[in-house]
Coordinates of C-alpha atoms in Angstrom, one line a residue:
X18 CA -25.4 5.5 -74.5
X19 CA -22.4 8.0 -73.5
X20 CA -22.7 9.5 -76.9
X21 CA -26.3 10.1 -77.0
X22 CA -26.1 11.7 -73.8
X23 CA -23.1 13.8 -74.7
X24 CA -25.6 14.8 -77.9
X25 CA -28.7 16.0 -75.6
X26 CA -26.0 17.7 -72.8
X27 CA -24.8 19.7 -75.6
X28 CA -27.7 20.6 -77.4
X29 CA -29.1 21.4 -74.4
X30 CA -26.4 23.3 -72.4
X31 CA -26.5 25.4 -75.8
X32 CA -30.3 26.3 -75.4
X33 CA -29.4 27.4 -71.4
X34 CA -26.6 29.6 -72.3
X35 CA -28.4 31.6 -75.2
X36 CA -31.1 32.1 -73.1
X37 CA -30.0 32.7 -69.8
X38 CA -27.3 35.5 -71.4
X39 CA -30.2 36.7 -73.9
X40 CA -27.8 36.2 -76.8
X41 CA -30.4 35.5 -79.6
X42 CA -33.9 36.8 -80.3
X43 CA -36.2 35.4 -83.4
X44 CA -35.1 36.6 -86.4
X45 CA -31.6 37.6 -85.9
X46 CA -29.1 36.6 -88.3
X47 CA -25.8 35.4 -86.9
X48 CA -22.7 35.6 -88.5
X49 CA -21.3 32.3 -87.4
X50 CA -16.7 31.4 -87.2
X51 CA -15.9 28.2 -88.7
X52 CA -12.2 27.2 -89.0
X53 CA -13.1 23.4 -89.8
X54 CA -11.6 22.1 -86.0
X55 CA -13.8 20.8 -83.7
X56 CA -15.0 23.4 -81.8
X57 CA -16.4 26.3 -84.6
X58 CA -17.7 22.6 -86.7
X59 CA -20.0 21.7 -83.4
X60 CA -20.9 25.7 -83.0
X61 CA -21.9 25.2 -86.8
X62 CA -24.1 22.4 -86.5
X63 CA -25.7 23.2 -83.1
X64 CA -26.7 26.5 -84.5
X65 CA -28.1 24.5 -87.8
X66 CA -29.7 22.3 -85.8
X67 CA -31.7 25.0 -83.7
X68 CA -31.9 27.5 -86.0
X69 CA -35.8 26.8 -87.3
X70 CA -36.3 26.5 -83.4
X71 CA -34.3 29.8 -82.4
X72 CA -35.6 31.4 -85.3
X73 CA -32.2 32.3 -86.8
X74 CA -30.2 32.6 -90.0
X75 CA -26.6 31.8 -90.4
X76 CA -23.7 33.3 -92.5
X77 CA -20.5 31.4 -92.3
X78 CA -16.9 33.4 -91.9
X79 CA -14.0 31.3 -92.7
X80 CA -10.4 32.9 -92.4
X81 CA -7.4 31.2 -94.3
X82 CA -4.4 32.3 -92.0
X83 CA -2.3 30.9 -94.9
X84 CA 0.4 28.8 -92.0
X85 CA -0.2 25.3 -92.8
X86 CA -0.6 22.9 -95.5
X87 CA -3.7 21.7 -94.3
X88 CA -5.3 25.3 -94.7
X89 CA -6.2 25.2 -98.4
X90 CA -8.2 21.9 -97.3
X91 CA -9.8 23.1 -94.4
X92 CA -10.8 26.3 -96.0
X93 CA -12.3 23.9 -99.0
X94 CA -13.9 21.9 -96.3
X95 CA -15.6 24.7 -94.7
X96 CA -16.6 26.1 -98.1
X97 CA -18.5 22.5 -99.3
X98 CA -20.0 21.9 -96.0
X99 CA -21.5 25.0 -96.4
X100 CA -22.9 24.4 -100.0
X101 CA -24.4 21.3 -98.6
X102 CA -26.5 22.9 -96.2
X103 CA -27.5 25.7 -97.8
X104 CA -25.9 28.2 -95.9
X105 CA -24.1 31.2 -97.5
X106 CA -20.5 32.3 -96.6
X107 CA -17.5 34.4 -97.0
X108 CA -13.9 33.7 -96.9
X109 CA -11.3 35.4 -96.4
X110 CA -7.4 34.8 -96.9
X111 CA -4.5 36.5 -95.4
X112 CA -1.0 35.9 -95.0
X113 CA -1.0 36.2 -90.7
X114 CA 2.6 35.7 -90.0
X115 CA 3.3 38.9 -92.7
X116 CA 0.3 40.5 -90.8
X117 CA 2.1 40.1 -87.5
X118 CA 4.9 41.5 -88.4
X119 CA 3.7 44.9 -88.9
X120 CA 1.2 44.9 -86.0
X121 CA 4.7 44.2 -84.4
X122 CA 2.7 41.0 -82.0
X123 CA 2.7 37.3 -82.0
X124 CA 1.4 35.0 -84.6
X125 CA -1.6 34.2 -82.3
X126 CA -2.4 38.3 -81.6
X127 CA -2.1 38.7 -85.5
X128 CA -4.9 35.9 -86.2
X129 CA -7.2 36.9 -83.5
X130 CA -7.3 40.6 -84.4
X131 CA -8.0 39.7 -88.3
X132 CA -10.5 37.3 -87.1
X133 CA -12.4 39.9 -85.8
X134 CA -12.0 42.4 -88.4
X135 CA -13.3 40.1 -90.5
X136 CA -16.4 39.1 -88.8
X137 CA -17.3 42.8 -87.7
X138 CA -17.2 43.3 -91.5
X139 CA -19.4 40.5 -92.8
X140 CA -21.5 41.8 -89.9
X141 CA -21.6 45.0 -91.5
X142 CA -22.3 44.2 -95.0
X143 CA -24.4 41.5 -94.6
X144 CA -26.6 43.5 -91.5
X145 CA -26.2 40.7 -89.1
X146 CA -27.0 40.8 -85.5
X147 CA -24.7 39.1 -83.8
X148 CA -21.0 37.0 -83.7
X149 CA -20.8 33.6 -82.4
X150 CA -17.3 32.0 -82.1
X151 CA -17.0 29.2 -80.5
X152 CA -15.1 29.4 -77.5
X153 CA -16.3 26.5 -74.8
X154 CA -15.6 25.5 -71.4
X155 CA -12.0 24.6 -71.4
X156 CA -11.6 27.9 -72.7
X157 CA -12.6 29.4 -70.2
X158 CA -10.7 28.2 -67.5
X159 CA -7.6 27.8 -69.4
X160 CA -7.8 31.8 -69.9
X161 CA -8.9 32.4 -66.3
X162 CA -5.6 30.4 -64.9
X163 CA -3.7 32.1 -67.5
X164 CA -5.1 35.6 -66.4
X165 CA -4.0 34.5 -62.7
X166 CA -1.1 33.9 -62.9
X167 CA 0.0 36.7 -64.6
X168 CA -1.3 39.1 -62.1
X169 CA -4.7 40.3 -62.4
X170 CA -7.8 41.6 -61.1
X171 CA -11.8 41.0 -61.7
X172 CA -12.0 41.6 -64.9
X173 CA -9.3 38.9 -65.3
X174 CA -10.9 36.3 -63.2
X175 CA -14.2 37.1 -65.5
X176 CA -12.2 35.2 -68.3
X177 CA -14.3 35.2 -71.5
X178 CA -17.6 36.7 -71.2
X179 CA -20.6 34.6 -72.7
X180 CA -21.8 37.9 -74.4
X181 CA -19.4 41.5 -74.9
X182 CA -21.2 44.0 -77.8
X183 CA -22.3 41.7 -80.2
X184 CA -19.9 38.9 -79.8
X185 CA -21.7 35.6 -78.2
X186 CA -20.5 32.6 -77.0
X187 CA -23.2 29.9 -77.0
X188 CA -20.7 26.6 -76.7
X189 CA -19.3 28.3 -73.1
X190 CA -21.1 26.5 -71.2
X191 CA -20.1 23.1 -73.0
X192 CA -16.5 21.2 -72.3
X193 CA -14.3 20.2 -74.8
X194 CA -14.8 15.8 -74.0
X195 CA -18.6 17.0 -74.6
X196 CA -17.9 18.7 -77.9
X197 CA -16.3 15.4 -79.1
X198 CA -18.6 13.0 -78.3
X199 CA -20.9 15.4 -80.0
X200 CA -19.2 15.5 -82.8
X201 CA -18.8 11.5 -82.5
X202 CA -22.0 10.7 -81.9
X203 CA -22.8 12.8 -85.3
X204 CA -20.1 11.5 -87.3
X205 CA -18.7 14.9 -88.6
X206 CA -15.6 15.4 -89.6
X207 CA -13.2 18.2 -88.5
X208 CA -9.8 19.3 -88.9
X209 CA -7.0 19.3 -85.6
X210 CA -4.0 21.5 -85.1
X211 CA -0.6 20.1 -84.3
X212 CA 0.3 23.5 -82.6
X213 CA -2.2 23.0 -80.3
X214 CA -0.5 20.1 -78.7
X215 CA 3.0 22.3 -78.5
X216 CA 4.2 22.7 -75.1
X217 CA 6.1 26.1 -76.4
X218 CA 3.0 27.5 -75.7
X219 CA 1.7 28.9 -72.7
X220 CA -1.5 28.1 -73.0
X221 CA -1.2 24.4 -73.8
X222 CA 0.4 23.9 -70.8
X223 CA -2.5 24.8 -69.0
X224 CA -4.8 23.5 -71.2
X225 CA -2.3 19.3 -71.1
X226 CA -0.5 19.8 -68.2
X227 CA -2.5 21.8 -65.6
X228 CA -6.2 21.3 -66.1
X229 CA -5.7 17.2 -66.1
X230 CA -4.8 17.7 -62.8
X231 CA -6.9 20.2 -61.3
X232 CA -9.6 18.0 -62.9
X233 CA -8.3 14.5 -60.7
X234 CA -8.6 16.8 -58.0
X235 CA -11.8 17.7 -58.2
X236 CA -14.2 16.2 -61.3
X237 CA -16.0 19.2 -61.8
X238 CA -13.1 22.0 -62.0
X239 CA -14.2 23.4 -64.8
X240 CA -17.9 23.8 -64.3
X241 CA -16.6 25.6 -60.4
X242 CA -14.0 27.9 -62.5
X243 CA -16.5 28.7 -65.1
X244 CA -19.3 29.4 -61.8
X245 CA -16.0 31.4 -60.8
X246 CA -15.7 33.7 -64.4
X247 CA -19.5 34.3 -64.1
X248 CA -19.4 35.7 -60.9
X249 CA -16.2 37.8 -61.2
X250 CA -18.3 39.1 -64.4
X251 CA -21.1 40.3 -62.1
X252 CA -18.9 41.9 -60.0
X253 CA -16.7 43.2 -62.5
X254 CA -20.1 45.0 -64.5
X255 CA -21.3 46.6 -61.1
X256 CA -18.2 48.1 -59.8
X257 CA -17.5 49.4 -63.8
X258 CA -20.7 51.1 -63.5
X259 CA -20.1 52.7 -60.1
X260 CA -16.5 53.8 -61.4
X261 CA -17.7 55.3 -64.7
X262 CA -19.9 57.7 -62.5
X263 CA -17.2 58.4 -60.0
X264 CA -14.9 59.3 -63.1
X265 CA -17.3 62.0 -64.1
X266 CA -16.4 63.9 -60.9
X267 CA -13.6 62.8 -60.1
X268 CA -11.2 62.5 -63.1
X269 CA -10.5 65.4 -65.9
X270 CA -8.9 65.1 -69.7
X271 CA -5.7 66.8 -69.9
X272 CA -4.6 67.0 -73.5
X273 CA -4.0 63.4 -74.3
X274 CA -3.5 62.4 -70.3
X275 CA -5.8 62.3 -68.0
X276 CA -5.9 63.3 -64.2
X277 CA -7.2 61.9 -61.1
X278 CA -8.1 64.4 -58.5
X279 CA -7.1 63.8 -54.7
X280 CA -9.7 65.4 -53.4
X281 CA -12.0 63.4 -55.3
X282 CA -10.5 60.5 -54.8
X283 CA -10.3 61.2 -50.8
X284 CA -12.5 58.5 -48.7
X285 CA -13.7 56.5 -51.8
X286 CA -14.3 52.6 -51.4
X287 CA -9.9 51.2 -52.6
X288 CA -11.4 48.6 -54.8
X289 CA -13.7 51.8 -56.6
X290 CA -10.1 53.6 -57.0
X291 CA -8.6 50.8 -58.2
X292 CA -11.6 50.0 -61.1
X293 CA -11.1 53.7 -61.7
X294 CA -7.7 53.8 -62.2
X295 CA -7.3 50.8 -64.3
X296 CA -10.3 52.7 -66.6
X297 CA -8.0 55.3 -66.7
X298 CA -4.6 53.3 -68.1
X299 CA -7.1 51.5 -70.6
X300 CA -8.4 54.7 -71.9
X301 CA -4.8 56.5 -72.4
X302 CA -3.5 53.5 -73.9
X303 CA -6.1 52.2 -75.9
X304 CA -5.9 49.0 -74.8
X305 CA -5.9 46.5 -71.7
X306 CA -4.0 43.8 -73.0
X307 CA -0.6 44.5 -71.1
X308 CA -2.4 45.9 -68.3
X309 CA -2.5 44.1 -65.2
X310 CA -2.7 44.8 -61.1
X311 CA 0.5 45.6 -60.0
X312 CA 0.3 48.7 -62.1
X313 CA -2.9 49.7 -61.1
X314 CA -1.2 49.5 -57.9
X315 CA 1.9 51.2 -58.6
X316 CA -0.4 54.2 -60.3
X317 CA -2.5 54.5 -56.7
X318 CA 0.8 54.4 -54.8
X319 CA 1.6 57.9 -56.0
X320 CA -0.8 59.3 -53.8
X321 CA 1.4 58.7 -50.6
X322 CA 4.4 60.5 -52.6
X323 CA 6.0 63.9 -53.3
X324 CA 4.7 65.7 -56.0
X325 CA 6.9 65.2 -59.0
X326 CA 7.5 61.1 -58.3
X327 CA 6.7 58.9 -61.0
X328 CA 6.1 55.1 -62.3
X329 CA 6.7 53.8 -65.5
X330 CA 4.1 52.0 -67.4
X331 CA 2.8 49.7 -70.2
X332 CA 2.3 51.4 -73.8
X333 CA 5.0 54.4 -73.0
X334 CA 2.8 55.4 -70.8
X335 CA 3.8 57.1 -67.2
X336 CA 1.9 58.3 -63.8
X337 CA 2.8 61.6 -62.5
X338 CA 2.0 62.7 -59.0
X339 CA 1.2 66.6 -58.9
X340 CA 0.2 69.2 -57.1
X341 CA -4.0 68.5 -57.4
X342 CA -3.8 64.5 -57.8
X343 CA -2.1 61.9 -60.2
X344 CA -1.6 62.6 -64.1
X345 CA -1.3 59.6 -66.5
X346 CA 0.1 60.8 -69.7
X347 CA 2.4 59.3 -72.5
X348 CA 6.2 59.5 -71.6
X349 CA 6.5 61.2 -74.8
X350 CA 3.7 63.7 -74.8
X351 CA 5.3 67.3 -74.8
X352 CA 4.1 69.8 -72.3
X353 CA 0.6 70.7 -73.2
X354 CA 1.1 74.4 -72.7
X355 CA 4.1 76.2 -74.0
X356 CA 6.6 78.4 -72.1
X357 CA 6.8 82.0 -72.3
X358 CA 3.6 81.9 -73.9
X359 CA 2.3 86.0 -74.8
X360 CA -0.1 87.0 -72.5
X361 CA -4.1 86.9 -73.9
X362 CA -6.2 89.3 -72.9
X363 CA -10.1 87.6 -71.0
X364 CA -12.9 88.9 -72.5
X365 CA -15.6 89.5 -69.9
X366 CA -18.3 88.2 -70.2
X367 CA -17.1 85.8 -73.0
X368 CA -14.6 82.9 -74.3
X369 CA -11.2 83.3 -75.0
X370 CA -9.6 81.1 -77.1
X371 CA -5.2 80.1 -76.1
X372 CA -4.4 79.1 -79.6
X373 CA -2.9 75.0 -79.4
X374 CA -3.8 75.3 -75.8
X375 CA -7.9 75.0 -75.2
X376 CA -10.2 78.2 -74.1
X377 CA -11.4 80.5 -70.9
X378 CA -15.3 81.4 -70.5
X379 CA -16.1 84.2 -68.5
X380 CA -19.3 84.5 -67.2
X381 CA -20.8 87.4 -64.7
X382 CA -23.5 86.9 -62.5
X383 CA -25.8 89.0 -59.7
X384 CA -26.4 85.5 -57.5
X385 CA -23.3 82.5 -56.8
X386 CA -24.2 79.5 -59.3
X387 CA -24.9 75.9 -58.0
X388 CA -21.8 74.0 -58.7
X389 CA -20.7 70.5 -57.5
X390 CA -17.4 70.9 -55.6
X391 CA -15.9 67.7 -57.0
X392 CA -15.8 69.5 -60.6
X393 CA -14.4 72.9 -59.5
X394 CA -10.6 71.9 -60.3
X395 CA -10.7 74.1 -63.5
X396 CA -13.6 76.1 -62.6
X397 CA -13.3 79.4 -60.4
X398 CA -15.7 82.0 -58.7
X399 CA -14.4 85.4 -57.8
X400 CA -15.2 88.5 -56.3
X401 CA -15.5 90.6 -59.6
X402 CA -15.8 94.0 -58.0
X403 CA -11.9 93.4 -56.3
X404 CA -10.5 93.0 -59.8
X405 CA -8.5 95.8 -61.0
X406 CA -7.6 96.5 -64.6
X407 CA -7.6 94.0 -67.2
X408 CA -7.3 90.2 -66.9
X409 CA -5.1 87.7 -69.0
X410 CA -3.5 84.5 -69.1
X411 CA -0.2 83.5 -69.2
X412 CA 2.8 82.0 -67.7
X413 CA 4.2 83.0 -64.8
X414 CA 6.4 85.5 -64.8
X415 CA 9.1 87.3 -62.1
X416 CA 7.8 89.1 -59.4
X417 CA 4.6 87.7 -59.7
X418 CA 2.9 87.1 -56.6
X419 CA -0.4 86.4 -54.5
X420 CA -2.6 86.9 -51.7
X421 CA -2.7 84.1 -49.2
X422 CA -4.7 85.2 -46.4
X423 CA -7.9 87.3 -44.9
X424 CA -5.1 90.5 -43.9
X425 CA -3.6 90.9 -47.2
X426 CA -0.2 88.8 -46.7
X427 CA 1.5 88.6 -50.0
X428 CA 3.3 85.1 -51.1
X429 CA 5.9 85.2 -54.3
X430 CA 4.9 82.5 -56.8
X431 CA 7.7 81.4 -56.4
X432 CA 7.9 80.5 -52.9
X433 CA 4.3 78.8 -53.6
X434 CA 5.7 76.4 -56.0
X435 CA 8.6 75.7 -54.0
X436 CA 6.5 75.1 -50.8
X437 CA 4.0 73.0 -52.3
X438 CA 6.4 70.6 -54.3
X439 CA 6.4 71.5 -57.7
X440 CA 8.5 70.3 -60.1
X441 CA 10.9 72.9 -61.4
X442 CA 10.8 71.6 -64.9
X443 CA 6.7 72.1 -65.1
X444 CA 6.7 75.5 -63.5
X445 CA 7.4 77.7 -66.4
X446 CA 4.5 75.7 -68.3
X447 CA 1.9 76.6 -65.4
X448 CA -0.7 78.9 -66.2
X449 CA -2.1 81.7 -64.3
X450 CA -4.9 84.6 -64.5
X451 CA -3.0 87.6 -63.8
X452 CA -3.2 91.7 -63.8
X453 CA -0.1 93.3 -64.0
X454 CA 1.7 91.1 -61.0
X455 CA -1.0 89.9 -58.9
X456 CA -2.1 86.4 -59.8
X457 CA -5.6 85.7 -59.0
X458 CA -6.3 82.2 -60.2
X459 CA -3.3 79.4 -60.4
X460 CA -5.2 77.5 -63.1
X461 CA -6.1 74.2 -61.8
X462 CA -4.8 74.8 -58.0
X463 CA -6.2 77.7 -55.7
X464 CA -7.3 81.5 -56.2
X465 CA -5.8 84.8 -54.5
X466 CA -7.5 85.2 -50.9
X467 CA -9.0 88.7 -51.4
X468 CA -10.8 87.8 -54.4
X469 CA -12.8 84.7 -52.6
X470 CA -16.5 85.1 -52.7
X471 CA -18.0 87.0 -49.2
X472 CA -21.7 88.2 -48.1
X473 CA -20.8 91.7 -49.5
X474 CA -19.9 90.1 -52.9
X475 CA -22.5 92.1 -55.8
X476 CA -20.7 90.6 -58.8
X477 CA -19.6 87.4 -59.4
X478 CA -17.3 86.4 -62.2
X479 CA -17.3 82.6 -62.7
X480 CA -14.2 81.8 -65.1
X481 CA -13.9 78.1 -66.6
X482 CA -10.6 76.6 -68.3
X483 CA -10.7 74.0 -71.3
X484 CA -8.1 72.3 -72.5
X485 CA -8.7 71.9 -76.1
X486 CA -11.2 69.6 -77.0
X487 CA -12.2 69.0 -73.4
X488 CA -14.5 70.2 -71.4
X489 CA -13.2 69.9 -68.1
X490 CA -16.0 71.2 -65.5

């Protein structure tokens, strides 16, 4: 009677998941992982068996990691069973431990990242709709705890999402005593792992050790952990959404860095900050997988600093506080604009290009544009009718100096940099608009006084910096 019941449960559960995640719609063709173990052989056969109900069509992936004995049989296994059932497949073979050695990761990394090479390609080629692997319940939690106690925020706590891009997850509502009294009850044969019984590994002391006993403590552990992962999901997808619109405003590409602005940043929501920060480190490293709280953390603590102070990161990465907000860049990236640069004459009206360094466009207009304030780091408006002689860009340069107030008071650039903190080693680097010694515009910090924008103002010139291949607003 148990086994029968663990039959309907699963199939079941299966149906619930796939629909409540909209995962499958008729007619889709899903490019199905089978390894031969337990878990990808009951994905296989609960997707065979509701596939004239769902509408579907499968294609098999099998990947040969080439590490045990046993994988020439499973593979052959995974190859008949297919045959059998009239399903068509692909296989693919690849010596992972050689593989992991130049990815420079673990076995485990090496495997999981070929996995899902090869599936995106069969998906490809053979036009499919979606992946389904077959991670379940245990999973789940097992990846949650191990995402705890690492250190890490929402996004952690989601775990594995049921659906991300193409990639579904129909057996993650289902536990892994349910998946083999499924498989029991319908007498198919799969293949097991001896690694995954290895204490060496983190995750099997969770998965032996840890799980037993949060389940004695409470029977239903891993249903309230997976409730858990679904509603750190939720949370995790709204507060995304709400950070990928602050970072429109509030954050601007600087060569291969990018840069928070503080006055942007100013009286927004911590946990927004946070999500936007952590956006930020996973977009200048390309990756999250090393990334966890306490550097998200460490990044925001800069704000409270002197300008100069920095953190070391994950991925060579480091957080700058500067003068306008916090810069995280590569530790190796070279300074973006080069030192005693030649002065380049501003076309007005017009775009100047700063070879290796991005562009200036110059625009003149009768009436003051409408422009957001949280996007005017890199974009200026002067008074164009105070503007003597010709314009250009460059470095700074001795003597240079600027107006600071209403009645004319001159300030040496200089004494600016030194006043407001920055670093000596990124002041020669600093761009300005300049005429002959009067600066007008310290690119990405303030404009001269006398040249700010009054009710007598006729002309208005309205200069915008680019880095190259940016547009920075």
């Amino acid at each position: 009677m148990r086994s029968a019941g663990g039959r309907r449960n699963v199939l079941e559960q299966v149906k619930r998941t796939i629909e409540e995640f909209h995962m499958i719609q008729p007619g889709d063709k899903i490019i199905t992982g089978v390894s031969g173990g337990a878990d990808s052989m009951c994905l296989f056969h609960v997707l065979l068996t509701l596939s004239e109900e769902l509408d579907i069509r499968l294609h098999v992936v099998h990947v040969n990691h080439l590490l045990r004995k046993e994988a020439g049989e499973e593979e052959e296994y995974v190859r008949t069973v297919c045959i059998q059932n009239g399903i068509p497949y692909t296989v693919f073979q690849r010596d992972i431990a050689a593989y992991a050695g130049e990815l420079g990761c673990s076995l485990e990394e090496a495997g999981r990242v070929y996995r899902y090479e090869c599936f995106e390609a069969v998906c490809r080629q053979e036009k499919g709709q979606r992946i389904a692997v077959a991670h379940h319940l245990n999973d789940r939690a097992e990846t949650l705890l191990f995402h705890a106690v690492r250190g890490t925020g929402m996004r952690g706590l989601g775990s594995i999402p049921a659906v991300r891009g193409r990639i579904i997850r129909p057996l993650l509502s289902v536990s892994r005593q349910e998946i083999e009294a499924y498989l029991a009850e319908k007498q198919i044969r799969y293949y097991q792992d001896a690694s995954n019984h290895s204490l060496d590994y983190t995750r099997n002391i969770l998965r032996h050790q840890v799980l037993p006993v949060l389940e004695q403590v409470n029977e239903k552990a891993l249903c309230h952990m997976g409730g858990l992962s679904d509603l750190a999901e939720e949370y995790w997808s709204y507060v995304e959404e709400q950070a990928e619109r602050l970072e429109q405003n509030a954050v601007i590409r600087c060569g291969d860095g990018m840069e928070l602005m503080q006055t942007a940043a100013e009286g927004q929501p911590k946990l927004l900050l946070r999500h936007l920060v952590y956006r930020m480190l996973v977009q200048t490293a390309g990756s999250a997988r090393d990334l966890a709280q306490e550097h998200v953390e460490q990044v925001l603590s800069l704000m409270n600093k002197p300008v100069g102070k920095r953190v070391a990161l994950p991925y060579e990465l480091c957080a700058i506080r500067r003068y306008q907000g916090i810069r995280i860049q590569r530790k190796t990236e070279d300074a973006r604009i080069p030192e005693g640069m030649t002065p380049v004459p501003v076309a007005i009206p017009g775009i100047t290009k700063l070879e290796h360094i991005g562009e200036v466009e110059c625009r003149l207009c009768s009436t003051v544009p409408k422009l957001e304030i949280s996007k005017k780091l890199y974009t200026e408006m002067l008074d164009y009718g105070k503007i003597n002689g010709t314009l250009c860009i460059r470095n700074p340069m001795p003597g240079d100096y600027f107006i600071v107030n209403g009645l004319g008071d001159r300030k040496k650039l200089s004494r600016f940099f030194i006043d407001n903190k920055i670093p000596r080693e990124e002041r020669a680097s600093v761009l300005v608009l300049a005429g002959e010694k009067q600066v007008y515009w310290i690119i990405g910090m303030r404009i001269s006084e006398d040249l700010k924008l009054t009710h007598e103002t006729e002309q208005v010139l309205q200069i915008e910096f680019r880095y190259e291949g940016e547009r920075n607003g």
